[in-house]
């Protein structure tokens, strides 16, 4: 029973993180912390790193805190919660930084319907250089219209 609950919590956390990514991207990154995110839309430096990378650190600290709580307290839920956040972070990194932005030259030839849809949605998001008028703030789940051939 505990293993099934562990897996359920892990999967629910992973799925919830897509909402958190959308919410954080729309209301925090394109809101009061635009100063950290704007270099992701309009590169104003020569570094490989972006100020935008600080958002990864935040979620990594949350995940590590949950691992700590799962290890040193009776809050065993910390493990599946922490792993759900970690797994989403890895998926986000693979899709966003490696596949879409090619920060590492991998997955360049991925050309299935899902890959094209995610790439199109992100391209539409980046056509806006400012923090206003943005669209497509999610990462793994994007509106169905970007999977249609007219794009």
PDB file of C-alpha atoms in Angstrom:
ATOM      1  CA  UNK A   1       0.000   0.000   0.000  1.00  0.00           C
ATOM      2  CA  UNK A   2       2.771   2.431   0.911  1.00  0.00           C
ATOM      3  CA  UNK A   3       4.563   1.816  -2.420  1.00  0.00           C
ATOM      4  CA  UNK A   4       1.376   2.544  -4.384  1.00  0.00           C
ATOM      5  CA  UNK A   5       0.850   5.752  -2.389  1.00  0.00           C
ATOM      6  CA  UNK A   6       4.503   6.709  -2.935  1.00  0.00           C
ATOM      7  CA  UNK A   7       4.102   6.264  -6.710  1.00  0.00           C
ATOM      8  CA  UNK A   8       0.795   8.156  -6.717  1.00  0.00           C
ATOM      9  CA  UNK A   9       2.336  11.095  -4.844  1.00  0.00           C
ATOM     10  CA  UNK A  10       5.340  11.087  -7.180  1.00  0.00           C
ATOM     11  CA  UNK A  11       3.148  11.119 -10.322  1.00  0.00           C
ATOM     12  CA  UNK A  12       0.766  13.738  -8.910  1.00  0.00           C
ATOM     13  CA  UNK A  13       3.727  15.953  -7.994  1.00  0.00           C
ATOM     14  CA  UNK A  14       5.251  15.578 -11.460  1.00  0.00           C
ATOM     15  CA  UNK A  15       1.925  16.560 -13.073  1.00  0.00           C
ATOM     16  CA  UNK A  16       1.373  19.427 -10.619  1.00  0.00           C
ATOM     17  CA  UNK A  17       4.801  20.785 -11.530  1.00  0.00           C
ATOM     18  CA  UNK A  18       3.569  21.473 -15.082  1.00  0.00           C
ATOM     19  CA  UNK A  19       0.976  23.791 -13.552  1.00  0.00           C
ATOM     20  CA  UNK A  20       3.648  25.319 -11.303  1.00  0.00           C
ATOM     21  CA  UNK A  21       5.916  25.874 -14.314  1.00  0.00           C
ATOM     22  CA  UNK A  22       3.069  27.592 -16.183  1.00  0.00           C
ATOM     23  CA  UNK A  23       2.077  29.690 -13.149  1.00  0.00           C
ATOM     24  CA  UNK A  24       5.668  30.646 -12.271  1.00  0.00           C
ATOM     25  CA  UNK A  25       6.481  31.452 -15.891  1.00  0.00           C
ATOM     26  CA  UNK A  26       3.395  33.604 -16.431  1.00  0.00           C
ATOM     27  CA  UNK A  27       3.098  35.413 -13.099  1.00  0.00           C
ATOM     28  CA  UNK A  28       6.617  35.396 -11.649  1.00  0.00           C
ATOM     29  CA  UNK A  29       9.037  35.274 -14.589  1.00  0.00           C
ATOM     30  CA  UNK A  30       6.882  37.565 -16.725  1.00  0.00           C
ATOM     31  CA  UNK A  31       5.903  39.488 -13.600  1.00  0.00           C
ATOM     32  CA  UNK A  32       7.898  40.770 -10.657  1.00  0.00           C
ATOM     33  CA  UNK A  33      11.032  38.714 -11.485  1.00  0.00           C
ATOM     34  CA  UNK A  34      11.198  39.724 -15.147  1.00  0.00           C
ATOM     35  CA  UNK A  35      14.670  41.098 -14.382  1.00  0.00           C
ATOM     36  CA  UNK A  36      15.883  37.484 -14.035  1.00  0.00           C
ATOM     37  CA  UNK A  37      13.949  36.150 -17.032  1.00  0.00           C
ATOM     38  CA  UNK A  38      14.364  38.858 -19.659  1.00  0.00           C
ATOM     39  CA  UNK A  39      17.812  37.681 -20.762  1.00  0.00           C
ATOM     40  CA  UNK A  40      16.146  34.447 -21.822  1.00  0.00           C
ATOM     41  CA  UNK A  41      14.007  36.346 -24.347  1.00  0.00           C
ATOM     42  CA  UNK A  42      16.621  38.849 -25.436  1.00  0.00           C
ATOM     43  CA  UNK A  43      20.196  37.819 -24.758  1.00  0.00           C
ATOM     44  CA  UNK A  44      22.121  40.826 -23.470  1.00  0.00           C
ATOM     45  CA  UNK A  45      25.344  39.084 -22.430  1.00  0.00           C
ATOM     46  CA  UNK A  46      28.054  36.762 -23.732  1.00  0.00           C
ATOM     47  CA  UNK A  47      27.809  34.116 -21.019  1.00  0.00           C
ATOM     48  CA  UNK A  48      26.506  30.596 -21.616  1.00  0.00           C
ATOM     49  CA  UNK A  49      24.586  30.990 -18.353  1.00  0.00           C
ATOM     50  CA  UNK A  50      21.507  33.191 -18.093  1.00  0.00           C
ATOM     51  CA  UNK A  51      20.065  34.987 -15.078  1.00  0.00           C
ATOM     52  CA  UNK A  52      16.988  32.913 -15.910  1.00  0.00           C
ATOM     53  CA  UNK A  53      18.861  29.795 -14.711  1.00  0.00           C
ATOM     54  CA  UNK A  54      18.265  30.976 -11.128  1.00  0.00           C
ATOM     55  CA  UNK A  55      14.751  29.537 -11.306  1.00  0.00           C
ATOM     56  CA  UNK A  56      16.223  26.026 -11.528  1.00  0.00           C
ATOM     57  CA  UNK A  57      18.062  26.677  -8.286  1.00  0.00           C
ATOM     58  CA  UNK A  58      14.833  27.574  -6.479  1.00  0.00           C
ATOM     59  CA  UNK A  59      13.122  24.298  -7.374  1.00  0.00           C
ATOM     60  CA  UNK A  60      16.300  22.320  -6.667  1.00  0.00           C
ATOM     61  CA  UNK A  61      16.383  23.769  -3.143  1.00  0.00           C
ATOM     62  CA  UNK A  62      12.709  22.883  -2.636  1.00  0.00           C
ATOM     63  CA  UNK A  63      13.379  19.326  -3.831  1.00  0.00           C
ATOM     64  CA  UNK A  64      16.468  18.934  -1.625  1.00  0.00           C
ATOM     65  CA  UNK A  65      14.546  20.284   1.381  1.00  0.00           C
ATOM     66  CA  UNK A  66      11.873  17.654   0.823  1.00  0.00           C
ATOM     67  CA  UNK A  67      14.555  14.944   0.608  1.00  0.00           C
ATOM     68  CA  UNK A  68      15.974  16.196   3.898  1.00  0.00           C
ATOM     69  CA  UNK A  69      12.564  16.150   5.553  1.00  0.00           C
ATOM     70  CA  UNK A  70      11.929  12.648   4.207  1.00  0.00           C
ATOM     71  CA  UNK A  71      15.247  11.453   5.616  1.00  0.00           C
ATOM     72  CA  UNK A  72      15.410  13.103   9.021  1.00  0.00           C
ATOM     73  CA  UNK A  73      11.784  13.494  10.082  1.00  0.00           C
ATOM     74  CA  UNK A  74       8.640  11.404  10.025  1.00  0.00           C
ATOM     75  CA  UNK A  75       7.544  13.254   6.877  1.00  0.00           C
ATOM     76  CA  UNK A  76       8.143  10.316   4.519  1.00  0.00           C
ATOM     77  CA  UNK A  77       6.099  12.120   1.843  1.00  0.00           C
ATOM     78  CA  UNK A  78       9.161  14.278   1.336  1.00  0.00           C
ATOM     79  CA  UNK A  79      10.737  11.536  -0.778  1.00  0.00           C
ATOM     80  CA  UNK A  80       8.023  11.178  -3.451  1.00  0.00           C
ATOM     81  CA  UNK A  81       7.396  14.932  -3.450  1.00  0.00           C
ATOM     82  CA  UNK A  82      11.106  15.667  -3.850  1.00  0.00           C
ATOM     83  CA  UNK A  83      11.535  13.055  -6.569  1.00  0.00           C
ATOM     84  CA  UNK A  84       8.453  14.368  -8.413  1.00  0.00           C
ATOM     85  CA  UNK A  85       9.944  17.858  -8.482  1.00  0.00           C
ATOM     86  CA  UNK A  86      13.363  16.484  -9.463  1.00  0.00           C
ATOM     87  CA  UNK A  87      11.904  14.363 -12.288  1.00  0.00           C
ATOM     88  CA  UNK A  88       9.958  17.336 -13.625  1.00  0.00           C
ATOM     89  CA  UNK A  89      13.095  19.478 -13.443  1.00  0.00           C
ATOM     90  CA  UNK A  90      15.009  16.891 -15.469  1.00  0.00           C
ATOM     91  CA  UNK A  91      12.184  16.675 -18.037  1.00  0.00           C
ATOM     92  CA  UNK A  92      12.001  20.473 -18.224  1.00  0.00           C
ATOM     93  CA  UNK A  93      15.752  20.736 -18.702  1.00  0.00           C
ATOM     94  CA  UNK A  94      15.737  18.064 -21.416  1.00  0.00           C
ATOM     95  CA  UNK A  95      12.838  19.631 -23.318  1.00  0.00           C
ATOM     96  CA  UNK A  96      13.503  23.332 -22.779  1.00  0.00           C
ATOM     97  CA  UNK A  97      17.253  23.738 -22.571  1.00  0.00           C
ATOM     98  CA  UNK A  98      18.476  20.803 -24.624  1.00  0.00           C
ATOM     99  CA  UNK A  99      15.732  20.067 -27.161  1.00  0.00           C
ATOM    100  CA  UNK A 100      14.271  23.537 -27.796  1.00  0.00           C
ATOM    101  CA  UNK A 101      17.132  25.954 -27.118  1.00  0.00           C
ATOM    102  CA  UNK A 102      19.947  23.534 -28.013  1.00  0.00           C
ATOM    103  CA  UNK A 103      22.177  24.580 -25.122  1.00  0.00           C
ATOM    104  CA  UNK A 104      23.686  21.143 -25.656  1.00  0.00           C
ATOM    105  CA  UNK A 105      23.667  19.851 -29.206  1.00  0.00           C
ATOM    106  CA  UNK A 106      21.398  16.858 -28.713  1.00  0.00           C
ATOM    107  CA  UNK A 107      17.969  15.811 -30.006  1.00  0.00           C
ATOM    108  CA  UNK A 108      18.411  18.012 -33.085  1.00  0.00           C
ATOM    109  CA  UNK A 109      16.651  15.554 -35.373  1.00  0.00           C
ATOM    110  CA  UNK A 110      13.577  14.911 -33.213  1.00  0.00           C
ATOM    111  CA  UNK A 111      10.699  15.584 -35.565  1.00  0.00           C
ATOM    112  CA  UNK A 112       7.615  13.751 -34.320  1.00  0.00           C
ATOM    113  CA  UNK A 113       4.221  15.438 -33.845  1.00  0.00           C
ATOM    114  CA  UNK A 114       4.830  16.165 -30.135  1.00  0.00           C
ATOM    115  CA  UNK A 115       8.311  17.601 -30.708  1.00  0.00           C
ATOM    116  CA  UNK A 116       7.039  19.882 -33.484  1.00  0.00           C
ATOM    117  CA  UNK A 117       4.101  21.080 -31.372  1.00  0.00           C
ATOM    118  CA  UNK A 118       6.217  21.893 -28.324  1.00  0.00           C
ATOM    119  CA  UNK A 119       8.799  23.641 -30.494  1.00  0.00           C
ATOM    120  CA  UNK A 120       6.102  25.718 -32.255  1.00  0.00           C
ATOM    121  CA  UNK A 121       4.464  26.754 -28.998  1.00  0.00           C
ATOM    122  CA  UNK A 122       7.792  27.840 -27.535  1.00  0.00           C
ATOM    123  CA  UNK A 123       8.675  29.744 -30.693  1.00  0.00           C
ATOM    124  CA  UNK A 124       5.385  31.639 -30.429  1.00  0.00           C
ATOM    125  CA  UNK A 125       6.178  32.393 -26.788  1.00  0.00           C
ATOM    126  CA  UNK A 126       9.582  33.816 -27.716  1.00  0.00           C
ATOM    127  CA  UNK A 127       8.281  36.054 -30.485  1.00  0.00           C
ATOM    128  CA  UNK A 128       7.401  38.476 -27.677  1.00  0.00           C
ATOM    129  CA  UNK A 129      10.598  40.115 -26.438  1.00  0.00           C
ATOM    130  CA  UNK A 130       8.915  41.995 -23.598  1.00  0.00           C
ATOM    131  CA  UNK A 131       7.141  40.704 -20.539  1.00  0.00           C
ATOM    132  CA  UNK A 132       3.690  41.673 -21.797  1.00  0.00           C
ATOM    133  CA  UNK A 133       1.497  39.969 -24.404  1.00  0.00           C
ATOM    134  CA  UNK A 134       3.062  36.570 -23.841  1.00  0.00           C
ATOM    135  CA  UNK A 135       1.395  33.274 -24.653  1.00  0.00           C
ATOM    136  CA  UNK A 136       2.156  29.560 -24.222  1.00  0.00           C
ATOM    137  CA  UNK A 137       3.690  29.605 -20.760  1.00  0.00           C
ATOM    138  CA  UNK A 138       3.599  25.829 -20.213  1.00  0.00           C
ATOM    139  CA  UNK A 139       6.324  23.430 -21.216  1.00  0.00           C
ATOM    140  CA  UNK A 140       5.248  19.815 -21.575  1.00  0.00           C
ATOM    141  CA  UNK A 141       1.538  20.477 -22.191  1.00  0.00           C
ATOM    142  CA  UNK A 142       0.861  23.072 -24.854  1.00  0.00           C
ATOM    143  CA  UNK A 143      -2.400  24.040 -26.588  1.00  0.00           C
ATOM    144  CA  UNK A 144      -3.621  21.587 -29.199  1.00  0.00           C
ATOM    145  CA  UNK A 145      -3.512  24.207 -31.957  1.00  0.00           C
ATOM    146  CA  UNK A 146       0.306  23.963 -32.082  1.00  0.00           C
ATOM    147  CA  UNK A 147       0.084  20.332 -33.102  1.00  0.00           C
ATOM    148  CA  UNK A 148      -1.967  21.126 -36.201  1.00  0.00           C
ATOM    149  CA  UNK A 149      -0.249  21.219 -39.587  1.00  0.00           C
ATOM    150  CA  UNK A 150      -1.178  24.846 -40.386  1.00  0.00           C
ATOM    151  CA  UNK A 151       1.710  26.000 -38.195  1.00  0.00           C
TER     152      UNK A 151
END
